[in-house]
Coordinates of C-alpha atoms and ligand atoms in Angstrom, one line a residue:
X1 CA -15.1 12.7 -37.1
X2 CA -17.2 15.7 -34.7
X3 CA -15.5 15.2 -31.0
X4 CA -17.5 17.1 -29.4
X5 CA -21.0 15.5 -30.3
X6 CA -19.4 12.0 -29.1
X7 CA -18.8 13.9 -25.4
X8 CA -22.3 15.9 -25.7
X9 CA -23.7 12.2 -26.2
X10 CA -21.6 10.4 -23.4
X11 CA -22.5 13.7 -20.8
X12 CA -26.1 13.2 -21.3
X13 CA -25.8 9.2 -20.8
X14 CA -25.7 7.7 -24.2
X15 CA -22.9 5.4 -25.6
X16 CA -20.1 5.0 -28.5
X17 CA -20.0 2.5 -30.7
X18 CA -17.0 0.2 -30.9
X19 CA -16.4 2.2 -34.4
X20 CA -16.2 5.5 -32.8
X21 CA -13.8 4.2 -30.0
X22 CA -11.5 3.1 -32.6
X23 CA -11.6 6.0 -34.6
X24 CA -11.7 8.5 -31.9
X25 CA -8.7 6.4 -29.7
X26 CA -7.0 6.4 -33.2
X27 CA -7.3 10.1 -34.4
X28 CA -5.8 10.8 -30.3
X29 CA -3.0 8.5 -30.5
X30 CA -2.0 10.3 -34.0
X31 CA -2.4 13.9 -32.4
X32 CA -5.2 15.3 -33.9
X33 CA -7.7 15.0 -31.1
X34 CA -6.1 17.1 -28.2
X35 CA -6.0 16.1 -24.7
X36 CA -9.0 18.8 -23.4
X37 CA -11.7 17.3 -25.9
X38 CA -10.3 13.8 -24.6
X39 CA -10.7 15.3 -20.9
X40 CA -13.9 16.1 -20.9
X41 CA -15.1 13.1 -22.4
X42 CA -13.4 11.0 -20.0
X43 CA -14.5 12.5 -17.0
X44 CA -18.2 12.4 -18.8
X45 CA -17.2 8.4 -19.3
X46 CA -16.4 9.1 -15.4
X47 CA -19.7 10.3 -14.5
X48 CA -21.9 8.3 -16.6
X49 CA -20.3 5.0 -16.6
X50 CA -19.6 2.7 -19.4
X51 CA -22.1 -0.3 -20.0
X52 CA -20.2 -3.8 -20.8
X53 CA -20.2 -3.9 -23.8
X54 CA -19.4 -0.3 -24.6
X55 CA -15.8 -0.7 -22.1
X56 CA -15.0 -4.0 -24.8
X57 CA -15.5 -1.2 -27.5
X58 CA -13.0 1.0 -25.3
X59 CA -11.0 -1.9 -24.8
X60 CA -10.8 -3.3 -28.4
X61 CA -10.2 0.9 -29.7
X62 CA -6.3 0.1 -27.4
X63 CA -5.2 -3.1 -28.7
X64 CA -5.9 -2.1 -32.0
X65 CA -3.8 1.3 -31.2
X66 CA -0.5 -1.0 -30.8
X67 CA 0.7 -4.3 -31.6
X68 CA -0.3 -8.0 -29.8
X69 CA 2.3 -10.8 -29.3
X70 CA 1.4 -14.3 -30.7
X71 CA 3.6 -17.1 -28.6
X72 CA 1.2 -20.0 -30.9
X73 CA 4.7 -21.6 -31.7
X74 CA 5.6 -22.1 -28.6
X75 CA 4.5 -25.1 -27.2
X76 CA 3.4 -24.2 -23.8
X77 CA 0.8 -22.4 -21.9
X78 CA 1.4 -18.9 -21.6
X79 CA -0.1 -17.3 -18.5
X80 CA 0.5 -13.8 -16.7
X81 CA -0.9 -12.5 -12.9
X82 CA -1.6 -8.9 -12.3
X83 CA -2.3 -6.8 -9.1
X84 CA -4.3 -4.1 -8.6
X85 CA -1.8 -2.4 -6.7
X86 CA -0.8 -1.9 -3.2
X87 CA 1.7 -1.3 -0.3
X88 CA 4.1 -4.3 0.0
X89 CA 2.9 -6.0 -3.0
X90 CA 5.9 -7.8 -4.0
X91 CA 4.4 -10.6 -5.3
X92 CA 5.1 -10.5 -8.8
X93 CA 8.8 -10.8 -7.6
X94 CA 8.3 -14.3 -6.2
X95 CA 5.7 -15.7 -8.6
X96 CA 7.0 -15.0 -12.2
X97 CA 10.2 -17.3 -11.7
X98 CA 7.8 -19.3 -9.7
X99 CA 5.6 -20.4 -12.1
X100 CA 8.5 -20.1 -14.9
X101 CA 10.2 -22.9 -12.6
X102 CA 7.3 -24.5 -12.8
X103 CA 6.8 -24.7 -16.9
X104 CA 4.3 -22.0 -17.6
X105 CA 5.5 -19.4 -19.7
X106 CA 5.3 -16.0 -18.2
X107 CA 5.7 -12.7 -20.7
X108 CA 5.2 -10.2 -18.1
X109 CA 4.4 -6.7 -18.2
X110 CA 4.1 -4.3 -15.3
X111 CA 4.2 -0.8 -14.0
X112 CA 6.0 1.9 -11.9
X113 CA 4.8 3.4 -8.4
X114 CA 1.3 5.5 -9.0
X115 CA 0.0 7.6 -5.9
X116 CA 1.1 5.8 -2.5
X117 CA 1.4 2.0 -3.9
X118 CA 4.6 0.5 -5.3
X119 CA 5.3 -1.0 -8.7
X120 CA 6.9 -3.5 -9.7
X121 CA 9.3 -1.5 -12.2
X122 CA 11.0 0.0 -9.4
X123 CA 11.4 -2.8 -7.4
X124 CA 13.3 -4.6 -10.1
X125 CA 15.0 -1.6 -11.4
X126 CA 16.5 -1.8 -7.4
X127 CA 18.9 -4.5 -8.5
X128 CA 22.0 -3.3 -9.9
X129 CA 21.9 -3.6 -13.4
X130 CA 18.6 -4.9 -14.1
X131 CA 17.0 -3.4 -17.3
X132 CA 13.1 -3.1 -17.7
X133 CA 13.3 -1.9 -21.0
X134 CA 13.1 -4.5 -24.1
X135 CA 11.6 -4.3 -27.1
X136 CA 8.6 -6.7 -28.1
X137 CA 11.1 -8.8 -30.0
X138 CA 13.5 -8.9 -27.5
X139 CA 10.5 -10.2 -25.0
X140 CA 9.7 -12.7 -27.4
X141 CA 13.4 -14.2 -27.6
X142 CA 13.5 -14.2 -24.0
X143 CA 10.2 -16.0 -23.2
X144 CA 11.0 -18.4 -25.5
X145 CA 14.6 -19.0 -23.8
X146 CA 14.2 -18.9 -20.5
X147 CA 10.1 -18.9 -20.1
X148 CA 9.8 -15.8 -18.1
X149 CA 11.1 -11.8 -18.9
X150 CA 10.0 -8.6 -16.5
X151 CA 9.6 -5.9 -18.2
X152 CA 7.8 -2.5 -18.8
X153 CA 4.6 -1.4 -21.0
X154 CA 6.7 -1.2 -24.4
X155 CA 6.1 1.7 -26.9
X156 CA 4.2 -1.0 -29.3
X157 CA 1.6 -2.1 -26.7
X158 CA -1.4 0.0 -26.1
X159 CA 0.6 3.1 -27.2
X160 CA -3.4 5.5 -26.5
X161 CA -3.6 3.4 -23.0
X162 CA -0.3 5.4 -21.7
X163 CA -1.4 8.1 -23.2
X164 CA -5.0 8.2 -22.0
X165 CA -3.9 6.9 -18.5
X166 CA -1.1 10.0 -18.0
X167 CA -4.0 12.5 -18.5
X168 CA -6.5 10.6 -15.9
X169 CA -4.0 11.0 -13.6
X170 CA -4.0 14.8 -14.0
X171 CA -7.8 15.4 -14.2
X172 CA -8.9 13.2 -11.5
X173 CA -10.6 9.7 -13.7
X174 CA -8.2 7.1 -12.5
X175 CA -10.9 5.7 -10.2
X176 CA -13.2 4.7 -12.4
X177 CA -14.2 0.9 -13.0
X178 CA -14.8 0.4 -16.9
X179 CA -11.5 2.8 -17.4
X180 CA -9.4 0.6 -15.1
X181 CA -10.5 -2.6 -16.9
X182 CA -10.0 -1.8 -20.2
X183 CA -6.6 -0.1 -19.5
X184 CA -5.2 -3.0 -17.7
X185 CA -7.0 -5.7 -20.1
X186 CA -5.3 -3.8 -23.0
X187 CA -2.1 -4.5 -21.8
X188 CA -2.2 -7.9 -20.7
X189 CA -4.1 -9.1 -24.0
X190 CA -1.1 -7.6 -26.0
X191 CA 0.3 -10.5 -24.4
X192 CA -0.9 -13.2 -26.1
X193 CA -1.6 -15.0 -22.6
X194 CA -3.2 -19.0 -22.6
X195 CA -5.2 -17.3 -19.2
X196 CA -4.5 -14.2 -16.8
X197 CA -4.8 -14.5 -13.0
X198 CA -5.9 -11.0 -11.3
X199 CA -5.4 -9.8 -7.8
X200 CA -8.1 -7.5 -6.6
X201 CA -7.0 -5.8 -3.9
X202 CA -9.9 -4.5 -1.6
X203 CA -9.8 -2.8 1.9
X204 CA -8.2 1.0 2.9
X205 CA -5.2 0.5 0.7
X206 CA -6.2 -0.6 -2.5
X207 CA -7.1 2.3 -5.5
X208 CA -10.6 0.4 -4.9
X209 CA -11.3 -0.3 -1.4
X210 CA -15.1 -1.1 -1.1
X211 CA -15.3 -4.4 -0.9
X212 CA -18.9 -4.9 -3.3
X213 CA -17.2 -2.5 -6.0
X214 CA -13.6 -4.3 -6.3
X215 CA -15.7 -7.4 -6.8
X216 CA -17.5 -5.4 -9.6
X217 CA -13.8 -4.7 -11.1
X218 CA -13.3 -8.1 -11.1
X219 CA -16.2 -9.5 -13.2
X220 CA -15.4 -6.1 -15.1
X221 CA -12.3 -7.4 -16.2
X222 CA -12.9 -11.5 -16.2
X223 CA -15.7 -10.8 -18.9
X224 CA -13.4 -8.6 -20.6
X225 CA -10.7 -11.3 -20.9
X226 CA -13.1 -14.7 -21.4
X227 CA -14.9 -12.5 -24.0
X228 CA -11.4 -12.6 -26.5
X229 CA -10.7 -15.6 -25.6
X230 CA -8.5 -15.4 -22.7
X231 CA -9.5 -17.7 -19.3
X232 CA -9.4 -15.1 -16.6
X233 CA -9.5 -15.9 -12.9
X234 CA -9.4 -13.4 -10.3
X235 CA -8.7 -13.3 -6.3
X236 CA -9.7 -11.2 -3.8
X237 CA -7.2 -9.9 -1.6
X238 CA -6.8 -8.0 1.8
X239 CA -4.8 -4.6 1.0
X240 CA -6.1 -3.2 4.7
X241 CA -2.7 -3.6 5.9
X242 CA 0.9 -3.9 3.9
X243 CA 1.7 -6.7 2.5
X244 CA 5.2 -9.3 4.2
X245 CA 6.7 -6.8 5.9
X246 CA 9.0 -4.5 3.8
X247 CA 8.0 -1.7 2.3
X248 CA 9.9 0.3 -0.4
X249 CA 11.9 -0.8 -3.4
X250 CA 15.2 -2.7 -2.7
X251 CA 13.7 -3.6 0.7
X252 CA 10.8 -5.6 -1.0
X253 CA 13.5 -6.7 -3.8
X254 CA 15.2 -8.7 -0.6
X255 CA 12.2 -9.7 0.9
X256 CA 10.7 -11.2 -2.2
X257 CA 14.4 -13.3 -2.5
X258 CA 14.0 -14.5 0.7
X259 CA 10.9 -15.1 -0.1
X260 CA 11.6 -17.3 -3.7
X261 CA 13.9 -19.1 -1.1
X262 CA 11.1 -20.1 1.0
X263 CA 12.0 -18.1 3.8
X264 CA 9.5 -14.7 3.6
X265 CA 6.9 -13.9 5.5
X266 CA 3.9 -16.6 5.6
X267 CA 1.2 -14.3 4.5
X268 CA 3.4 -13.0 1.2
X269 CA 4.1 -17.2 0.9
X270 CA 0.1 -17.8 1.2
X271 CA -0.4 -15.4 -1.4
X272 CA 2.1 -16.4 -3.6
X273 CA 1.5 -19.6 -3.8
X274 CA -3.1 -18.9 -3.9
X275 CA -2.3 -17.4 -7.4
X276 CA 0.4 -19.7 -8.5
X277 CA -2.1 -22.1 -8.1
X278 CA -4.6 -20.6 -9.9
X279 CA -1.8 -19.6 -13.0
X280 CA -0.9 -24.1 -12.6
X281 CA -5.0 -24.5 -13.3
X282 CA -5.3 -22.0 -15.9
X283 CA -2.2 -23.0 -17.7
X284 CA -3.1 -27.6 -17.2
X285 CA -6.5 -27.5 -15.9
X286 CA -8.9 -29.6 -16.6
X287 CA -12.4 -28.8 -18.4
X288 CA -11.4 -25.7 -19.9
X289 CA -12.6 -22.1 -19.3
X290 CA -12.2 -20.8 -15.3
X291 CA -13.3 -24.1 -14.2
X292 CA -11.2 -24.2 -11.3
X293 CA -9.4 -27.9 -11.1
X294 CA -10.8 -30.4 -9.0
X295 CA -9.4 -30.3 -5.4
X296 CA -6.8 -33.3 -5.7
X297 CA -4.7 -30.9 -8.6
X298 CA -4.8 -27.8 -7.0
X299 CA -3.2 -29.7 -3.8
X300 CA -0.4 -31.3 -6.2
X301 CA -0.1 -27.6 -7.8
X302 CA 0.4 -26.3 -4.6
X303 CA 2.8 -29.1 -3.6
X304 CA 4.9 -28.5 -7.1
X305 CA 5.1 -24.9 -6.6
X306 CA 6.4 -25.6 -2.9
X307 CA 9.1 -27.8 -4.3
X308 CA 10.1 -25.2 -6.4
X309 CA 10.9 -22.9 -3.5
X310 CA 12.3 -25.3 -1.4
X311 CA 14.6 -26.9 -3.7
X312 CA 16.0 -23.9 -4.8
X313 CA 14.4 -24.3 -8.8
X314 CA 12.5 -20.9 -8.3
X315 CA 15.5 -18.7 -7.1
X316 CA 17.6 -20.3 -9.9
X317 CA 15.0 -19.2 -12.5
X318 CA 15.0 -15.6 -10.9
X319 CA 19.2 -15.6 -11.2
X320 CA 18.4 -16.1 -14.7
X321 CA 16.3 -13.8 -16.0
X322 CA 18.4 -11.3 -14.0
X323 CA 21.5 -12.3 -15.8
X324 CA 19.5 -11.6 -19.1
X325 CA 17.8 -8.7 -18.5
X326 CA 21.8 -7.2 -17.3
X327 CA 21.1 -7.5 -13.6
X328 CA 23.5 -9.0 -11.3
X329 CA 22.4 -12.1 -10.3
X330 CA 24.8 -12.5 -7.3
X331 CA 22.1 -10.7 -5.3
X332 CA 20.1 -13.6 -5.0
X333 CA 22.5 -15.5 -2.6
X334 CA 23.9 -12.1 -1.1
X335 CA 20.8 -9.4 -1.0
X336 CA 23.8 -7.4 0.6
X337 CA 24.3 -6.7 -2.9
X338 CA 21.0 -4.5 -3.2
X339 CA 21.8 -0.6 -2.8
X340 CA 21.4 0.1 1.5
X341 CA 19.8 3.1 2.8
X342 CA 22.3 5.7 5.0
X343 CA 20.2 5.9 7.6
X344 CA 18.6 3.2 9.6
X345 CA 16.4 3.7 13.1
X346 CA 14.0 1.3 14.8
X347 CA 11.0 2.0 15.3
X348 CA 9.7 1.5 19.1
X349 CA 6.2 0.8 20.5
X350 CA 4.9 4.3 22.0
X351 CA 2.4 2.0 24.4
X352 CA 1.6 -1.4 25.4
X353 CA -1.7 -3.0 23.8
X354 CA -3.0 -4.2 20.4
X355 CA -2.1 -3.8 17.3
X356 CA -5.5 -2.8 15.9
X357 CA -4.7 -1.7 12.3
X358 CA -1.3 -1.3 10.4
X359 CA -2.6 1.8 8.0
X360 CA -1.0 0.6 4.2
X361 CA -1.5 4.4 2.6
X362 CA 0.2 6.1 5.3
X363 CA 2.8 3.6 4.4
X364 CA 2.9 3.8 1.3
X365 CA 2.5 7.7 1.2
X366 CA 5.5 8.4 3.4
X367 CA 7.5 5.8 1.2
X368 CA 7.1 8.1 -1.5
X369 CA 7.8 11.5 0.4
X370 CA 11.0 9.8 1.9
X371 CA 12.0 9.6 -2.2
X372 CA 11.2 5.9 -3.0
X373 CA 8.0 6.8 -5.5
X374 CA 7.6 9.6 -7.6
X375 CA 5.8 12.9 -6.7
X376 CA 6.4 13.7 -10.0
X377 CA 6.7 11.4 -13.5
X378 CA 10.0 12.6 -13.8
X379 CA 11.8 12.3 -10.1
X380 CA 14.1 9.8 -9.5
X381 CA 13.0 7.0 -7.1
X382 CA 15.8 6.6 -4.3
X383 CA 15.6 2.5 -4.1
X384 CA 17.1 1.9 -0.5
X385 CA 14.5 4.2 1.5
X386 CA 11.2 2.9 3.5
X387 CA 10.1 0.0 6.3
X388 CA 10.6 -3.0 7.3
X389 CA 7.0 -3.7 9.8
X390 CA 7.5 -6.8 12.0
X391 CA 4.1 -5.5 13.8
X392 CA 0.8 -7.1 12.2
X393 CA -2.7 -6.7 13.4
X394 CA -3.7 -8.6 16.2
X395 CA -0.1 -8.1 18.0
X396 CA 0.4 -8.1 21.4
X397 CA 2.9 -5.3 22.1
X398 CA 4.9 -3.8 25.1
X399 CA 5.9 -0.8 25.4
X400 CA 9.2 0.0 23.6
X401 CA 9.5 -2.8 21.8
X402 CA 10.6 -2.8 18.0
X403 CA 8.2 -2.9 15.8
X404 CA 9.5 -1.4 12.6
X405 CA 13.0 -0.7 10.7
X406 CA 13.1 2.7 9.0
X407 CA 15.7 3.2 6.1
X408 CA 16.2 6.5 5.0
X409 CA 18.0 9.1 3.4
X410 CA 18.6 11.8 6.3
X411 CA 17.9 12.4 9.9
X412 CA 15.0 14.8 8.7
X413 CA 13.3 11.6 6.8
X414 CA 13.6 9.2 10.0
X415 CA 11.5 12.0 11.7
X416 CA 8.8 12.0 8.7
X417 CA 8.7 8.4 8.9
X418 CA 8.6 8.2 13.0
X419 CA 5.6 10.4 12.6
X420 CA 4.3 8.0 9.4
X421 CA 4.5 4.9 11.5
X422 CA 2.7 6.8 14.8
X423 CA -0.3 7.8 12.1
X424 CA 0.2 4.0 10.4
X425 CA 0.3 1.7 13.6
X426 CA -2.8 2.1 16.0
X427 CA -2.3 0.4 19.1
X428 CA -5.2 0.0 21.7
X429 CA -7.4 -2.4 23.6
X430 CA -10.2 -4.9 21.9
X431 CA -9.8 -7.4 19.3
X432 CA -8.2 -5.8 15.3
X433 CA -10.2 -7.4 13.1
X434 CA -8.3 -7.5 9.6
X435 CA -9.6 -8.8 6.4
X436 CA -8.8 -12.6 5.2
X437 CA -5.5 -12.7 2.9
X438 CA -7.3 -14.4 0.5
X439 CA -11.4 -13.5 0.5
X440 CA -12.8 -15.3 -2.8
X441 CA -12.1 -16.2 -6.3
X442 CA -14.1 -15.0 -8.5
X443 CA -14.3 -16.4 -12.1
X444 CA -17.2 -16.2 -15.3
X445 CA -19.3 -18.3 -13.6
X446 CA -19.4 -17.2 -9.9
X447 CA -18.0 -15.9 -6.7
X448 CA -16.5 -18.4 -4.5
X449 CA -16.2 -17.4 -1.4
X450 CA -12.9 -18.8 0.9
X451 CA -13.0 -16.9 4.2
Ligands
URA1 N1 -3.3 0.2 -13.3 C1 -3.4 0.8 -15.0 O1 -2.9 0.1 -16.1 N2 -4.5 1.6 -15.3 C2 -5.3 1.4 -14.5 O2 -6.3 2.4 -15.1 C3 -5.1 1.8 -13.2 C4 -4.2 0.6 -12.5

């Protein structure tokens, strides 16, 4: 394999065939292609883009590098969701047990915090004893037994994506729609799904902030899923403010537990139910790929999900999952068992007016700087730190009114958090114009505007 020739072709706007991607990724995974050549190729991909067929070739090469789960004998629909990442997005912790309580098998493989965004694994690991490192065999066995598992990418699944992702992270080649799409879908399609719901974020806190580009990202992932026999639907959702109130790992786990008892914030509840309806449509929907189900069916699914929250079935399912993965299930009854921060302080409105913005990036960055995320790959995350922000865009506030609580390790970090909130929360005159929580549903058939 003459790698400089492949880089040259990509650099000059040409494409690699599916066979070339497969062989190249196999050679790279085996350590016979050095990082510097792969980095040059990734940058050429970033600058030149990839056509749909080429993105599919890249995805298939990634899938071929590892194992795929097969749940054909399970006799139940197997549906997962994936979010493109945000601040305060703890939907997975609520939705996976909720969907499982409604009879859907959910083999969820998630990631860690990345940049300013939080990660489901870090949130789960704030539960004392919870292990996210299971083998594929253990994963399969748990799905068969209790219908849901919440783990990290195993070494068997798309190993070349893991290597490529680490390289992209340090070569400024993350924010590229075909590369993101192939990367996400390589992990999701390896789960052996019968359906997939994507939560594609838009707004200033999203990786792809721009509405048109987030739609393109959704369409690219949907095409990859559908072409491989996995019905895929995406919701375009708001990440121009944090989701819910809690930002930070244990704080988010606590808020997710409250949501599982139907005592969480409204936006978290709404988004969880919206994604849950899509999961049930895929699991039981009429008429095949991506038709969205009838309005009557959707209303029924929503009611079923609401009942699983109010009856305690979803919270009990979360307890089962925690117990199966070595954690302390008592946190569901008593969230005070989650690790607690040393310093807690209230942040008050520095002036009267209307909250015009709560900027998620500044909040997410501060959580990382306070120790709640990684600045270097081997940093140990402090689960206790973060914010609970009650202020929402549009609220009218008085000077001195409490807007947020700060949870930190040291008084210096409390100061840092104060400065971050000063930067993130804009109070002024006039009207706030937040994005709609769920703007659109995207399927293989097209885009349905929901707001
Ligand atoms: N998440 C992934 O898994 N891959 C990307 O490329 C970006 C986000």
